[in-house]
Coordinates of C-alpha atoms in Angstrom, one line a residue:
X109 CA -20.8 -18.2 -13.7
X110 CA -23.9 -17.1 -11.7
X111 CA -21.6 -15.8 -8.9
X112 CA -19.4 -14.0 -11.4
X113 CA -22.4 -12.4 -13.0
X114 CA -23.5 -11.1 -9.6
X115 CA -20.1 -9.6 -9.0
X116 CA -20.1 -7.9 -12.3
X117 CA -23.4 -6.3 -11.4
X118 CA -22.0 -5.2 -8.1
X119 CA -18.9 -3.8 -9.8
X120 CA -21.0 -1.9 -12.3
X121 CA -23.0 -0.3 -9.5
X122 CA -19.9 0.5 -7.4
X123 CA -17.4 1.5 -9.9
X124 CA -18.3 2.8 -13.3
X125 CA -19.0 6.4 -14.1
X126 CA -19.1 7.9 -17.5
X127 CA -17.4 11.2 -18.6
X128 CA -19.3 13.1 -21.3
X129 CA -16.9 14.2 -23.9
X130 CA -16.5 13.9 -27.6
X131 CA -13.0 12.4 -27.2
X132 CA -12.8 8.7 -26.6
X133 CA -12.1 7.7 -23.0
X134 CA -9.2 5.7 -21.6
X135 CA -11.1 2.7 -20.1
X136 CA -9.1 1.5 -17.2
X137 CA -10.0 -1.6 -15.2
X138 CA -9.2 -2.5 -11.6
X139 CA -9.9 -5.8 -9.7
X140 CA -9.7 -4.9 -6.1
X141 CA -11.0 -6.2 -2.7
X142 CA -14.2 -4.3 -1.7
X143 CA -15.5 -7.2 0.5
X144 CA -13.8 -10.0 2.4
X145 CA -10.7 -9.9 4.6
X146 CA -9.1 -6.9 2.7
X147 CA -12.3 -5.1 1.8
X148 CA -11.5 -2.0 3.9
X149 CA -8.0 -1.9 2.6
X150 CA -9.1 -2.3 -1.0
X151 CA -11.7 0.5 -0.6
X152 CA -8.8 2.9 0.1
X153 CA -7.2 1.9 -3.2
X154 CA -10.6 2.5 -5.0
X155 CA -10.7 6.0 -3.4
X156 CA -7.2 6.7 -4.5
X157 CA -7.8 5.9 -8.2
X158 CA -11.1 7.8 -8.0
X159 CA -9.3 10.9 -6.7
X160 CA -6.7 10.6 -9.5
X161 CA -9.3 10.2 -12.2
X162 CA -11.5 13.0 -10.9
X163 CA -8.4 15.3 -10.8
X164 CA -7.3 14.5 -14.3
X165 CA -10.8 14.7 -15.7
X166 CA -11.3 18.1 -14.1
X167 CA -8.4 19.2 -16.3
X168 CA -10.1 17.8 -19.3
X169 CA -8.5 14.3 -19.3
X170 CA -5.1 12.8 -20.2
X171 CA -3.4 15.2 -22.6
X172 CA -1.8 13.2 -25.4
X173 CA -1.2 13.7 -29.1
X174 CA -2.9 17.0 -29.2
X175 CA -6.1 16.0 -27.5
X176 CA -7.5 15.4 -24.0
X177 CA -9.1 12.0 -23.3
X178 CA -11.0 11.6 -20.1
X179 CA -10.5 8.5 -17.8
X180 CA -13.3 6.0 -17.2
X181 CA -12.6 3.6 -14.4
X182 CA -14.2 0.2 -14.1
X183 CA -13.9 -1.4 -10.6
X184 CA -14.8 -5.0 -9.8
X185 CA -14.8 -6.6 -6.3
X186 CA -12.5 -9.6 -6.1
X187 CA -13.8 -10.5 -2.6
X188 CA -10.2 -10.7 -1.3
X189 CA -9.9 -13.9 -3.4
X190 CA -6.8 -14.3 -5.6
X191 CA -8.4 -16.6 -8.1
X192 CA -11.4 -14.2 -8.4
X193 CA -9.0 -11.3 -9.0
X194 CA -7.3 -13.2 -11.8
X195 CA -10.7 -14.0 -13.4
X196 CA -11.8 -10.4 -13.2
X197 CA -8.7 -9.1 -14.8
X198 CA -9.2 -11.5 -17.7
X199 CA -12.8 -10.4 -18.0
X200 CA -11.8 -6.7 -18.0
X201 CA -9.5 -7.3 -20.9
X202 CA -11.4 -9.8 -23.0
X203 CA -15.1 -8.8 -22.3
X204 CA -14.9 -5.2 -21.2
X205 CA -12.2 -4.4 -23.7
X206 CA -10.4 -2.0 -21.4
X207 CA -7.5 0.0 -22.6
X208 CA -5.4 -0.3 -19.5
X209 CA -5.2 -2.1 -16.1
X210 CA -4.2 -0.7 -12.7
X211 CA -3.3 -2.9 -9.7
X212 CA -5.6 -3.8 -6.8
X213 CA -4.7 -4.5 -3.2
X214 CA -2.7 -7.2 -1.4
X215 CA 0.2 -9.4 -2.5
X216 CA -1.8 -12.6 -2.9
X217 CA -4.5 -11.0 -5.0
X218 CA -2.0 -8.9 -7.1
X219 CA 0.2 -12.0 -7.6
X220 CA -2.6 -13.8 -9.3
X221 CA -4.0 -10.8 -11.2
X222 CA -0.6 -9.8 -12.5
X223 CA 0.1 -13.3 -13.9
X224 CA -3.0 -12.7 -16.1
X225 CA -1.9 -9.1 -17.1
X226 CA 1.6 -10.4 -17.9
X227 CA 0.2 -13.1 -20.2
X228 CA -2.1 -10.7 -21.9
X229 CA 0.6 -8.0 -22.2
X230 CA -1.1 -5.3 -20.1
X231 CA 1.1 -3.2 -17.9
X232 CA 0.0 -3.3 -14.3
X233 CA 1.2 -0.5 -12.0
X234 CA 0.4 -1.1 -8.4
X235 CA 0.8 0.9 -5.2
X236 CA -0.5 -1.6 -2.7
X237 CA 1.4 -4.8 -2.9
X238 CA 5.1 -5.3 -2.0
X239 CA 5.8 -9.0 -1.4
X240 CA 9.3 -9.8 -2.7
X241 CA 7.9 -12.7 -4.7
X242 CA 6.1 -10.3 -7.0
X243 CA 9.5 -9.1 -8.3
X244 CA 11.2 -12.5 -8.5
X245 CA 9.2 -13.8 -11.5
X246 CA 11.1 -11.9 -14.2
X247 CA 7.8 -10.3 -15.3
X248 CA 8.1 -7.4 -17.8
X249 CA 4.6 -5.9 -17.3
X250 CA 4.4 -5.6 -13.5
X251 CA 5.4 -2.4 -11.6
X252 CA 5.2 -1.3 -8.0
X253 CA 5.6 2.2 -6.5
X254 CA 6.1 0.6 -3.0
X255 CA 9.5 -0.8 -2.0
X256 CA 9.9 -4.6 -1.4
X257 CA 8.3 -6.0 1.8
X258 CA 11.6 -6.8 3.4
X259 CA 12.9 -3.3 2.7
X260 CA 9.6 -1.4 3.5
X261 CA 9.9 -2.1 7.2
X262 CA 13.5 -1.0 7.6
X263 CA 12.6 2.3 9.1
X264 CA 10.6 0.9 12.0
X265 CA 13.7 -1.2 13.0
X266 CA 16.3 1.5 12.4
X267 CA 14.3 4.1 14.4
X268 CA 15.2 2.1 17.5
X269 CA 18.9 2.7 17.0
X270 CA 18.0 6.4 17.8
X271 CA 16.1 6.0 21.1
X272 CA 17.5 5.9 24.7
X273 CA 17.9 3.6 26.5
X274 CA 18.6 1.6 23.3
X275 CA 16.5 -1.6 23.3
X276 CA 18.3 -4.9 23.4
X277 CA 15.7 -7.5 22.5
X278 CA 12.9 -7.8 19.9
X279 CA 10.1 -10.3 19.2
X280 CA 8.6 -10.8 15.8
X281 CA 5.1 -12.1 15.0
X282 CA 3.1 -11.9 11.8
X283 CA 0.3 -13.4 9.7
X284 CA 1.5 -16.2 7.5
X285 CA 0.7 -14.6 4.1
X286 CA 3.2 -13.4 1.6
X287 CA 3.5 -9.7 2.5
X288 CA 3.4 -10.0 6.2
X289 CA 5.6 -13.1 6.4
X290 CA 8.3 -11.4 4.3
X291 CA 7.9 -8.2 6.4
X292 CA 8.8 -10.5 9.4
X293 CA 11.9 -11.8 7.5
X294 CA 12.8 -8.1 6.9
X295 CA 12.4 -7.4 10.6
X296 CA 14.7 -10.3 11.5
X297 CA 17.3 -9.3 8.9
X298 CA 17.5 -5.7 10.1
X299 CA 17.2 -6.5 13.8
X300 CA 20.3 -8.6 13.5
X301 CA 22.1 -6.0 11.3
X302 CA 21.5 -3.3 13.9
X303 CA 22.6 -5.4 16.8
X304 CA 19.3 -6.4 18.4
X305 CA 18.7 -9.9 19.7
X306 CA 15.5 -11.6 18.4
X307 CA 14.1 -13.6 21.3
X308 CA 10.9 -14.9 19.5
X309 CA 9.7 -15.2 15.9
X310 CA 6.4 -16.8 15.0
X311 CA 4.0 -16.8 12.0
X312 CA 0.3 -17.5 12.6
X313 CA -2.7 -18.1 10.4
X314 CA -4.4 -15.0 9.0
X315 CA -7.7 -16.2 10.5
X316 CA -6.2 -16.7 14.0
X317 CA -8.9 -16.3 16.7
X318 CA -6.9 -16.5 19.9
X319 CA -4.4 -13.6 19.9
X320 CA -4.2 -13.7 23.7
X321 CA -2.5 -17.1 23.8
X322 CA -0.1 -16.2 21.0
X323 CA 1.0 -13.0 22.8
X324 CA 1.2 -14.7 26.2
X325 CA 4.1 -16.7 24.7
X326 CA 5.7 -13.6 23.5
X327 CA 5.2 -11.8 26.8
X328 CA 7.0 -14.6 28.6
X329 CA 10.1 -13.7 26.6
X330 CA 10.0 -10.1 27.9
X331 CA 11.1 -8.4 24.7
X332 CA 11.9 -4.7 24.6
X333 CA 10.2 -4.3 21.3
X334 CA 7.4 -6.2 19.5
X335 CA 7.4 -6.1 15.7
X336 CA 4.3 -7.3 13.9
X337 CA 3.8 -8.3 10.3
X338 CA 0.3 -7.0 9.7
X339 CA -2.6 -5.8 7.8
X340 CA -5.2 -3.6 9.3
X341 CA -7.3 -6.3 11.0
X342 CA -4.1 -8.0 12.4
X343 CA -2.9 -4.7 13.8
X344 CA -6.2 -4.0 15.6
X345 CA -6.5 -7.4 17.1
X346 CA -2.9 -7.4 18.3
X347 CA -3.4 -4.1 20.2
X348 CA -6.6 -5.3 21.8
X349 CA -5.0 -8.5 22.9
X350 CA -1.9 -6.7 24.3
X351 CA -4.2 -4.6 26.5
X352 CA -6.3 -7.6 27.6
X353 CA -3.2 -9.6 28.8
X354 CA -1.4 -6.5 30.1
X355 CA 1.6 -7.0 27.7
X356 CA 3.9 -4.0 28.0
X357 CA 6.9 -4.0 25.8
X358 CA 8.7 -0.7 25.5
X359 CA 7.5 -0.3 21.9
X360 CA 5.3 -2.0 19.3
X361 CA 5.6 -1.5 15.6
X362 CA 3.5 -2.7 12.6
X363 CA 4.2 -3.2 8.9
X364 CA 0.8 -2.0 7.9
X365 CA -2.4 -0.9 9.7
X366 CA -1.8 2.1 11.9
X367 CA -1.4 4.5 9.0
X368 CA -5.0 3.8 8.1
X369 CA -7.2 6.5 9.9
X370 CA -9.6 3.8 11.0
X371 CA -6.8 2.3 13.3
X372 CA -6.6 5.4 15.6
X373 CA -10.3 6.0 15.3
X374 CA -11.0 2.4 16.4
X375 CA -8.6 2.3 19.3
X376 CA -8.7 5.9 20.5
X377 CA -6.1 6.6 23.2
X378 CA -5.0 2.9 23.1
X379 CA -3.4 3.7 19.7
X380 CA -0.9 6.2 21.2
X381 CA 2.8 5.4 21.0
X382 CA 2.3 2.8 18.2
X383 CA 5.0 2.8 15.5
X384 CA 4.3 1.9 11.9
X385 CA 6.1 1.5 8.6
X386 CA 5.2 4.1 6.0
X387 CA 6.5 5.2 2.6
X388 CA 5.0 8.7 2.5
X389 CA 4.1 11.6 4.8
X390 CA 2.7 15.0 3.7
X391 CA 5.7 16.9 5.1
X392 CA 8.2 15.3 2.7
X393 CA 9.6 17.6 0.0
X394 CA 7.9 15.9 -3.0
X395 CA 5.8 17.6 -5.8
X396 CA 4.6 17.2 -9.3
X397 CA 2.8 19.3 -12.0
X398 CA -0.6 17.5 -11.4
X399 CA -1.2 17.5 -7.7
X400 CA 1.4 20.0 -6.5
X401 CA 3.3 19.3 -3.3
X402 CA 2.7 16.3 -1.0
X403 CA 1.0 18.7 1.4
X404 CA -1.2 20.0 -1.4
X405 CA -2.3 16.5 -2.3
X406 CA -2.9 15.7 1.4
X407 CA -5.2 18.8 1.7
X408 CA -7.1 18.1 -1.6
X409 CA -7.7 14.5 -0.6
X410 CA -9.1 15.6 2.8
X411 CA -11.4 18.0 1.0
X412 CA -12.7 15.2 -1.3
X413 CA -13.1 12.4 1.3
X414 CA -13.1 14.3 4.6
X415 CA -10.1 12.3 5.8
X416 CA -6.4 12.3 5.0
X417 CA -4.9 9.6 2.8
X418 CA -2.9 6.5 3.9
X419 CA 0.5 6.1 2.2
X420 CA -0.8 3.2 0.2
X421 CA -3.4 5.5 -1.3
X422 CA -0.8 8.0 -2.3
X423 CA 1.4 5.2 -3.7
X424 CA -1.6 4.1 -5.8
X425 CA -2.1 7.7 -7.0
X426 CA 1.7 7.8 -7.8
X427 CA 1.4 4.6 -9.9
X428 CA -1.6 5.9 -11.9
X429 CA 0.3 9.2 -12.5
X430 CA 3.4 7.4 -13.7
X431 CA 1.3 5.5 -16.2
X432 CA -0.4 8.7 -17.2
X433 CA 2.9 10.6 -17.8
X434 CA 4.2 7.7 -19.8
X435 CA 1.1 7.7 -22.0
X436 CA 1.4 11.4 -22.6
X437 CA 5.1 11.2 -23.5
X438 CA 4.5 8.3 -25.9
X439 CA 1.6 10.1 -27.5
X440 CA -0.9 7.2 -26.9
X441 CA -4.6 7.8 -27.4
X442 CA -7.6 5.5 -27.0
X443 CA -8.3 2.9 -28.1
X444 CA -5.0 1.6 -26.9
X445 CA -3.5 -1.2 -29.1
X446 CA -1.3 -4.0 -28.1
X447 CA 1.8 -2.3 -29.7
X448 CA 1.0 0.8 -27.6
X449 CA 1.0 -1.3 -24.4
X450 CA 4.4 -2.9 -25.4
X451 CA 5.8 0.6 -25.8
X452 CA 4.2 1.6 -22.5
X453 CA 5.8 -1.3 -20.7
X454 CA 9.2 -0.4 -22.1
X455 CA 8.6 3.3 -21.1
X456 CA 7.7 2.4 -17.6
X457 CA 11.0 0.5 -17.2
X458 CA 12.9 3.7 -18.1
X459 CA 10.8 6.2 -16.2
X460 CA 12.5 8.3 -13.5
X461 CA 10.2 11.1 -12.2
X462 CA 9.5 13.1 -9.1
X463 CA 5.9 13.0 -8.0
X464 CA 3.9 14.2 -5.0
X465 CA 4.3 10.6 -3.8
X466 CA 8.1 10.8 -4.2
X467 CA 10.6 9.6 -6.8
X468 CA 9.4 6.8 -9.1
X469 CA 12.1 4.8 -10.8
X470 CA 11.1 1.2 -11.7
X471 CA 14.0 -1.2 -11.7
X472 CA 14.4 -4.1 -14.1
X473 CA 12.3 -6.3 -11.7
X474 CA 9.5 -3.7 -11.6
X475 CA 10.1 -2.5 -8.0
X476 CA 10.5 1.2 -7.2
X477 CA 14.2 1.5 -6.7
X478 CA 14.2 5.0 -5.2
X479 CA 11.7 5.2 -2.5
X480 CA 13.1 5.4 1.1
X481 CA 11.3 3.7 4.0
X482 CA 9.7 6.0 6.6
X483 CA 8.7 5.3 10.2
X484 CA 5.7 7.1 11.8
X485 CA 4.3 7.1 15.4
X486 CA 0.9 8.0 16.7
X487 CA 1.3 10.9 19.0
X488 CA -1.7 13.0 20.2
X489 CA -4.0 11.1 17.9
X490 CA -1.9 12.0 14.8
X491 CA 0.7 10.2 12.7
X492 CA 4.0 11.9 13.3
X493 CA 7.0 11.2 11.0
X494 CA 9.8 10.2 13.3
X495 CA 12.2 8.6 10.8
X496 CA 14.4 9.2 8.8
X497 CA 15.9 11.9 11.0
X498 CA 16.2 14.6 8.2
X499 CA 12.4 14.3 7.5
X500 CA 11.2 13.8 11.1
X501 CA 8.4 16.0 12.5
X502 CA 9.1 15.0 16.0
X503 CA 11.2 12.7 18.2
X504 CA 10.1 9.1 18.8
X505 CA 8.4 8.6 22.2
X506 CA 10.1 5.8 23.9
X507 CA 9.6 3.8 26.1
X508 CA 5.8 3.8 25.9
X509 CA 4.1 3.7 29.3
X510 CA 2.5 0.5 30.6
X511 CA -1.3 0.1 30.1
X512 CA -1.9 0.7 33.8
X513 CA 0.1 4.0 33.8
X514 CA -1.6 5.6 30.9
X515 CA -3.9 8.6 31.5

């Protein structure tokens, strides 16, 4: 209890701000990693919700039933611990008496947290967890703006059907946690579907220290392409190890990590040619009435944080917006009652809207049924959309030069 009390104090310092208004606020709680393994990733989600709330509050709040109610966010740090995430969601509901919940970061954390929100009948819309297992529980109150993990990586396999000379062999490695392991399953499924031979597949512990030995085994198989099931830290360590052992496949692709600005900032020129799965880029023809076009959102986000958003941040904004639009159309105002949350859950299952994140249409299992996978590549220090072809900003650079041949 002492530990939890300390976390509560940290959460209060980090996450609460008040909005002075005569109208009651929508109090919305979020348990998200701000420290631990996924602390940097979770901080992006916190920024995303902050951006959404500030934008809506600048317009007076959520317009519903003839009034505008501002948004008050309450963030707690789950320390990248699934059990802590579950405890904090229960605390947000039972002690803080929040009106609504939004999802945190990471499939393991969200899996535990959403089990609590399901039991307490609080809809949880999330833009930063995509493990298939999240959608296999027949939950009614869990929704995701991202595609399923095995589908999310399709673009970074399919893009290699476009390049010349077409690669023949692929190796797959990934951290043995739900999202990244299932991303590896997706890699294998699509590699076989598109006619590539998988010469190596291996899952490793998330806390693996010796990446060099792991990748030496893969190097010995001489694959044309290395596909990695990753979070940010895994992606960084993989790249550093590849350079240290002079491992030179013709391409390397990650399920997550390179779309976070810190990846290119941390690796500099060594990040060039890297492919990554994505679900959003600012050149896509998406728009809504709140943020404008995808390009408008990208620009406004940069103005607020002095950096461009990762696609997970935009997916989180899209989830918050889907919940906001549902509230408005249902005429819900705070304090939100249990019967309102039941109506909200039913509404979210039916929603089919275009946003600056893209189309949001939650299927019966809560997954976004509409969003297409995108592949990006770091070229000249920037993320360039290279797939699908109709949305591409540039051609994929392939094969990438060996470490010793780079300028």
